[in-house]
Amino acid sequence: MAGGKLSARQKMINLMYLVFISMIAMTTSKEILSAFSLFNTKFENANELAVASNTTLLKGLEKQASEKPKDFGVAYNNAQKVSSISNEFFTYLESQKSMILNKGNYAEKFKEEGGLPAEEMDKGDALDEFWFTGDRLTKEGQAFVDRINKYKADINEVLGDDVAYNPAKEILERRFSTAEVTNKDGKKQSWLDYNFQGFPAVASYTKLTAMQNDIKATEANLYNVFLGNTVDEATSLKNYTAIVIPD
């Protein structure tokens, strides 16, 4: 574009063109970052509503257990265990979100603005260095994956071997799968690498909030199963996966 035989005027036009393209790229990037912040807010709002809804379901189970202990006593006991396990995992993910803010030096701005400084959270270097080393996971990265698997294992232990819970177990596995993923080039990648490495900090933060939404949806599903109701996976906002991220 900037060949040696171009006139000074053409070189200036070409330079202006490059600046223009760069400005468009910057604008698009800011819009994408802001979109992540919008999705994060929607997930957080949904999580607040889910807490209230799940509390009502749990109280319903408590009432049934007091009136029909033979029919619902065990179910209520299991529901309490699910609640405790889920709350603990939800809190753990909140600590990881705080870690992203602290390591990326976004925490102070977050406190000042009362929300994510999305347009500034365009880098993911701090999280990459914390969770990855070369093509391997750091001990912190592996600990994160292990914590997800522990949540699944703890819930499955509560459900036991009753085949009636198999559909719920399948949903649980799909929501929190940490299996290897095949990327667009047909190569295998670890789940953590595929979903978090190289992404903007705001994207990683939002993914953790979405995972918290999965926890609340899992609770709702199980409480309804314990109550004998049939629920749909639509309780989770994770059914919406229309976020496009450019290379």
XYZ file of C-alpha atoms in Angstrom, residues 108-238:
131
model
C -10.828 0.022 42.160
C -12.541 1.161 38.960
C -15.216 -1.493 39.483
C -15.897 -0.101 42.950
C -15.989 3.485 41.702
C -18.325 2.775 38.779
C -20.472 0.222 40.570
C -20.020 -2.174 37.646
C -17.538 -3.605 35.174
C -15.211 -1.099 33.453
C -15.790 -3.197 30.339
C -13.994 -1.067 27.766
C -10.816 -1.214 29.864
C -11.013 -4.977 30.372
C -9.763 -5.800 26.883
C -6.704 -7.775 27.998
C -6.557 -11.222 29.532
C -2.828 -11.421 30.222
C -3.161 -11.478 34.013
C -5.535 -14.450 34.000
C -3.522 -16.227 31.304
C -0.374 -15.995 33.436
C -2.274 -17.181 36.515
C -3.923 -20.235 34.911
C -1.549 -21.210 32.088
C 2.136 -21.866 31.562
C 3.075 -22.713 27.991
C 0.696 -25.414 26.819
C -0.034 -26.612 30.355
C -2.141 -25.464 33.279
C -0.605 -23.920 36.374
C -1.530 -25.413 39.725
C -4.094 -22.612 40.067
C -5.587 -23.412 36.664
C -5.799 -27.108 37.479
C -7.325 -26.265 40.863
C -10.096 -24.341 39.087
C -10.912 -27.285 36.824
C -10.754 -29.661 39.797
C -13.200 -27.452 41.701
C -15.755 -27.701 38.875
C -15.385 -31.480 38.815
C -15.761 -31.602 42.594
C -19.093 -29.795 42.337
C -20.371 -32.421 39.902
C -19.054 -35.261 42.048
C -20.636 -33.844 45.225
C -24.035 -33.421 43.554
C -23.882 -36.912 42.051
C -23.060 -38.326 45.484
C -26.229 -36.738 46.860
C -28.317 -38.186 44.026
C -26.864 -41.664 44.479
C -27.615 -44.563 42.138
C -31.345 -44.006 41.693
C -31.998 -44.210 37.934
C -34.799 -41.663 38.337
C -32.086 -39.032 38.673
C -30.214 -40.010 35.493
C -31.741 -37.218 33.362
C -30.721 -34.656 36.009
C -27.215 -36.122 36.087
C -26.933 -35.809 32.307
C -27.948 -32.151 32.463
C -25.427 -31.583 35.244
C -22.628 -33.138 33.156
C -23.476 -31.065 30.085
C -23.564 -27.853 32.041
C -20.272 -28.406 33.821
C -18.322 -30.551 31.384
C -14.547 -30.039 31.512
C -13.784 -32.547 28.773
C -11.333 -31.722 25.981
C -12.751 -29.587 23.181
C -12.073 -29.759 19.435
C -11.279 -26.268 18.152
C -12.051 -24.801 14.721
C -8.783 -26.225 13.379
C -9.811 -29.747 14.386
C -7.257 -29.897 17.202
C -7.924 -30.998 20.763
C -7.659 -28.381 23.493
C -8.151 -28.559 27.213
C -11.495 -27.163 28.337
C -9.898 -24.321 30.292
C -7.586 -23.358 27.417
C -10.447 -23.358 24.895
C -12.781 -21.295 27.055
C -10.487 -18.830 28.801
C -6.984 -18.444 27.386
C -6.493 -15.345 25.264
C -9.912 -13.881 25.980
C -10.498 -10.329 27.250
C -10.871 -10.131 31.024
C -14.483 -8.974 30.689
C -15.311 -12.118 28.682
C -13.795 -14.438 31.297
C -15.583 -12.572 34.080
C -18.903 -12.919 32.261
C -18.346 -16.637 31.670
C -17.960 -17.147 35.413
C -21.206 -15.269 36.056
C -22.869 -17.488 33.452
C -21.522 -20.530 35.294
C -23.106 -19.196 38.469
C -26.373 -19.045 36.556
C -25.886 -22.722 35.691
C -25.580 -23.476 39.402
C -28.895 -21.776 40.139
C -30.551 -23.554 37.202
C -29.199 -26.883 38.486
C -30.627 -26.199 41.936
C -34.054 -25.356 40.472
C -34.024 -28.496 38.360
C -33.155 -30.754 41.284
C -35.621 -29.159 43.704
C -38.380 -29.695 41.177
C -37.280 -33.294 40.649
C -37.412 -33.821 44.416
C -40.899 -32.309 44.441
C -41.961 -34.588 41.616
C -42.304 -31.772 39.094
C -41.023 -31.736 35.537
C -38.894 -28.759 34.553
C -37.284 -27.650 31.339
C -33.685 -26.619 30.753
C -35.022 -23.207 29.815
C -34.469 -22.181 33.436
C -30.898 -21.401 32.431
C -29.882 -18.320 30.439
C -27.011 -20.430 29.110
